[in-house]
């Protein structure tokens, strides 16, 4: 009987030791293995209208290697600009001048600029910026230029 009590006690101690030694696993980091975007910015940020040139800056890093990045501009009508460029290496410093296009469906208001980077493992990372209060340009005159000579001039009354 004494042997059974001893075995039962050892079993209980062993089970307590096993269960207390096991740590709860932290849930996997959803961003592990993905490329990182740092310091993404647009300059200037205010007083912009369609047709203006802005500078998009930021940094990209990835341990396995960068493959490409895509820049999209969206207004309330949908995507008005999209460009993809290829990358190599593990780091990249973004410094692009972008012209805000003037589409036929241009509307005044906010526009979203999204940057998506893809690493060599085909994992995507996206970050978005907003250009607030984007306005429509005022066009007073239109010119038709042929062979470096103004052929026609149109007046656009306001």
PDB file of C-alpha atoms in Angstrom, residues 11-100:
ATOM      1  CA  UNK A  11       2.696  10.801 -10.604  1.00  0.00           C
ATOM      2  CA  UNK A  12       1.040  13.923  -9.187  1.00  0.00           C
ATOM      3  CA  UNK A  13       4.405  15.687  -8.760  1.00  0.00           C
ATOM      4  CA  UNK A  14       5.422  14.752 -12.317  1.00  0.00           C
ATOM      5  CA  UNK A  15       2.130  16.045 -13.748  1.00  0.00           C
ATOM      6  CA  UNK A  16       2.432  19.319 -11.831  1.00  0.00           C
ATOM      7  CA  UNK A  17       6.024  19.736 -13.047  1.00  0.00           C
ATOM      8  CA  UNK A  18       5.026  19.045 -16.673  1.00  0.00           C
ATOM      9  CA  UNK A  19       2.049  21.415 -16.672  1.00  0.00           C
ATOM     10  CA  UNK A  20       3.876  24.256 -14.966  1.00  0.00           C
ATOM     11  CA  UNK A  21       6.906  23.905 -17.227  1.00  0.00           C
ATOM     12  CA  UNK A  22       4.817  24.296 -20.389  1.00  0.00           C
ATOM     13  CA  UNK A  23       4.368  27.922 -21.266  1.00  0.00           C
ATOM     14  CA  UNK A  24       1.447  29.114 -23.235  1.00  0.00           C
ATOM     15  CA  UNK A  25       2.630  29.826 -26.774  1.00  0.00           C
ATOM     16  CA  UNK A  26       2.186  33.390 -27.887  1.00  0.00           C
ATOM     17  CA  UNK A  27       0.076  33.655 -31.013  1.00  0.00           C
ATOM     18  CA  UNK A  28       2.201  33.965 -34.136  1.00  0.00           C
ATOM     19  CA  UNK A  29       3.015  37.497 -35.203  1.00  0.00           C
ATOM     20  CA  UNK A  30       0.894  38.152 -38.334  1.00  0.00           C
ATOM     21  CA  UNK A  31       3.593  40.499 -39.681  1.00  0.00           C
ATOM     22  CA  UNK A  32       6.488  38.101 -39.250  1.00  0.00           C
ATOM     23  CA  UNK A  33       8.309  37.510 -42.504  1.00  0.00           C
ATOM     24  CA  UNK A  34       6.707  40.534 -44.158  1.00  0.00           C
ATOM     25  CA  UNK A  35       8.561  43.553 -45.476  1.00  0.00           C
ATOM     26  CA  UNK A  36       8.390  46.770 -43.455  1.00  0.00           C
ATOM     27  CA  UNK A  37       7.509  50.298 -44.600  1.00  0.00           C
ATOM     28  CA  UNK A  38       8.932  53.140 -42.507  1.00  0.00           C
ATOM     29  CA  UNK A  39       8.496  56.921 -42.546  1.00  0.00           C
ATOM     30  CA  UNK A  40       6.106  56.982 -45.515  1.00  0.00           C
ATOM     31  CA  UNK A  41       5.231  60.605 -46.331  1.00  0.00           C
ATOM     32  CA  UNK A  42       3.920  62.893 -49.061  1.00  0.00           C
ATOM     33  CA  UNK A  43       5.180  66.458 -49.437  1.00  0.00           C
ATOM     34  CA  UNK A  44       3.580  68.922 -49.707  1.00  0.00           C
ATOM     35  CA  UNK A  45       0.507  67.741 -47.834  1.00  0.00           C
ATOM     36  CA  UNK A  46      -1.858  70.695 -48.084  1.00  0.00           C
ATOM     37  CA  UNK A  47      -3.143  73.107 -50.716  1.00  0.00           C
ATOM     38  CA  UNK A  48      -2.938  70.501 -53.476  1.00  0.00           C
ATOM     39  CA  UNK A  49      -4.959  70.174 -56.659  1.00  0.00           C
ATOM     40  CA  UNK A  50      -5.085  67.723 -59.532  1.00  0.00           C
ATOM     41  CA  UNK A  51      -2.035  68.187 -61.759  1.00  0.00           C
ATOM     42  CA  UNK A  52       0.317  69.117 -58.891  1.00  0.00           C
ATOM     43  CA  UNK A  53       3.572  67.253 -58.331  1.00  0.00           C
ATOM     44  CA  UNK A  54       4.138  65.633 -54.928  1.00  0.00           C
ATOM     45  CA  UNK A  55       7.145  63.784 -53.519  1.00  0.00           C
ATOM     46  CA  UNK A  56       6.565  60.350 -52.001  1.00  0.00           C
ATOM     47  CA  UNK A  57       9.293  59.245 -49.562  1.00  0.00           C
ATOM     48  CA  UNK A  58       9.841  56.317 -47.236  1.00  0.00           C
ATOM     49  CA  UNK A  59      11.963  53.279 -46.522  1.00  0.00           C
ATOM     50  CA  UNK A  60      11.439  49.590 -47.296  1.00  0.00           C
ATOM     51  CA  UNK A  61      13.247  46.694 -45.587  1.00  0.00           C
ATOM     52  CA  UNK A  62      12.937  42.924 -45.707  1.00  0.00           C
ATOM     53  CA  UNK A  63      15.190  40.131 -44.471  1.00  0.00           C
ATOM     54  CA  UNK A  64      14.523  37.816 -47.429  1.00  0.00           C
ATOM     55  CA  UNK A  65      14.699  40.480 -50.140  1.00  0.00           C
ATOM     56  CA  UNK A  66      12.406  43.010 -51.789  1.00  0.00           C
ATOM     57  CA  UNK A  67      10.692  42.220 -55.085  1.00  0.00           C
ATOM     58  CA  UNK A  68       8.478  45.207 -56.069  1.00  0.00           C
ATOM     59  CA  UNK A  69       6.372  48.110 -54.895  1.00  0.00           C
ATOM     60  CA  UNK A  70       3.090  49.499 -56.211  1.00  0.00           C
ATOM     61  CA  UNK A  71       1.720  53.012 -55.751  1.00  0.00           C
ATOM     62  CA  UNK A  72      -2.028  53.586 -56.194  1.00  0.00           C
ATOM     63  CA  UNK A  73      -4.046  56.793 -56.018  1.00  0.00           C
ATOM     64  CA  UNK A  74      -7.799  56.477 -55.327  1.00  0.00           C
ATOM     65  CA  UNK A  75     -10.520  59.087 -55.198  1.00  0.00           C
ATOM     66  CA  UNK A  76     -14.236  58.484 -54.657  1.00  0.00           C
ATOM     67  CA  UNK A  77     -14.519  57.315 -58.288  1.00  0.00           C
ATOM     68  CA  UNK A  78     -11.930  54.549 -57.841  1.00  0.00           C
ATOM     69  CA  UNK A  79      -8.304  54.037 -58.896  1.00  0.00           C
ATOM     70  CA  UNK A  80      -6.982  56.980 -60.956  1.00  0.00           C
ATOM     71  CA  UNK A  81      -3.282  56.025 -60.949  1.00  0.00           C
ATOM     72  CA  UNK A  82      -1.322  52.810 -60.487  1.00  0.00           C
ATOM     73  CA  UNK A  83       2.378  52.129 -61.028  1.00  0.00           C
ATOM     74  CA  UNK A  84       4.528  49.115 -60.118  1.00  0.00           C
ATOM     75  CA  UNK A  85       8.331  49.172 -59.996  1.00  0.00           C
ATOM     76  CA  UNK A  86      10.713  46.271 -59.489  1.00  0.00           C
ATOM     77  CA  UNK A  87      13.203  46.124 -56.593  1.00  0.00           C
ATOM     78  CA  UNK A  88      16.293  44.160 -55.618  1.00  0.00           C
ATOM     79  CA  UNK A  89      18.138  43.918 -52.319  1.00  0.00           C
ATOM     80  CA  UNK A  90      16.970  44.022 -48.722  1.00  0.00           C
ATOM     81  CA  UNK A  91      16.526  47.788 -48.320  1.00  0.00           C
ATOM     82  CA  UNK A  92      15.247  50.609 -50.511  1.00  0.00           C
ATOM     83  CA  UNK A  93      14.856  54.361 -49.981  1.00  0.00           C
ATOM     84  CA  UNK A  94      11.796  55.665 -51.808  1.00  0.00           C
ATOM     85  CA  UNK A  95      12.009  59.202 -53.227  1.00  0.00           C
ATOM     86  CA  UNK A  96       9.600  59.541 -56.163  1.00  0.00           C
ATOM     87  CA  UNK A  97       8.056  62.636 -57.707  1.00  0.00           C
ATOM     88  CA  UNK A  98       4.469  61.872 -58.692  1.00  0.00           C
ATOM     89  CA  UNK A  99       2.043  63.993 -60.683  1.00  0.00           C
ATOM     90  CA  UNK A 100      -1.504  63.798 -59.374  1.00  0.00           C
TER      91      UNK A 100
END
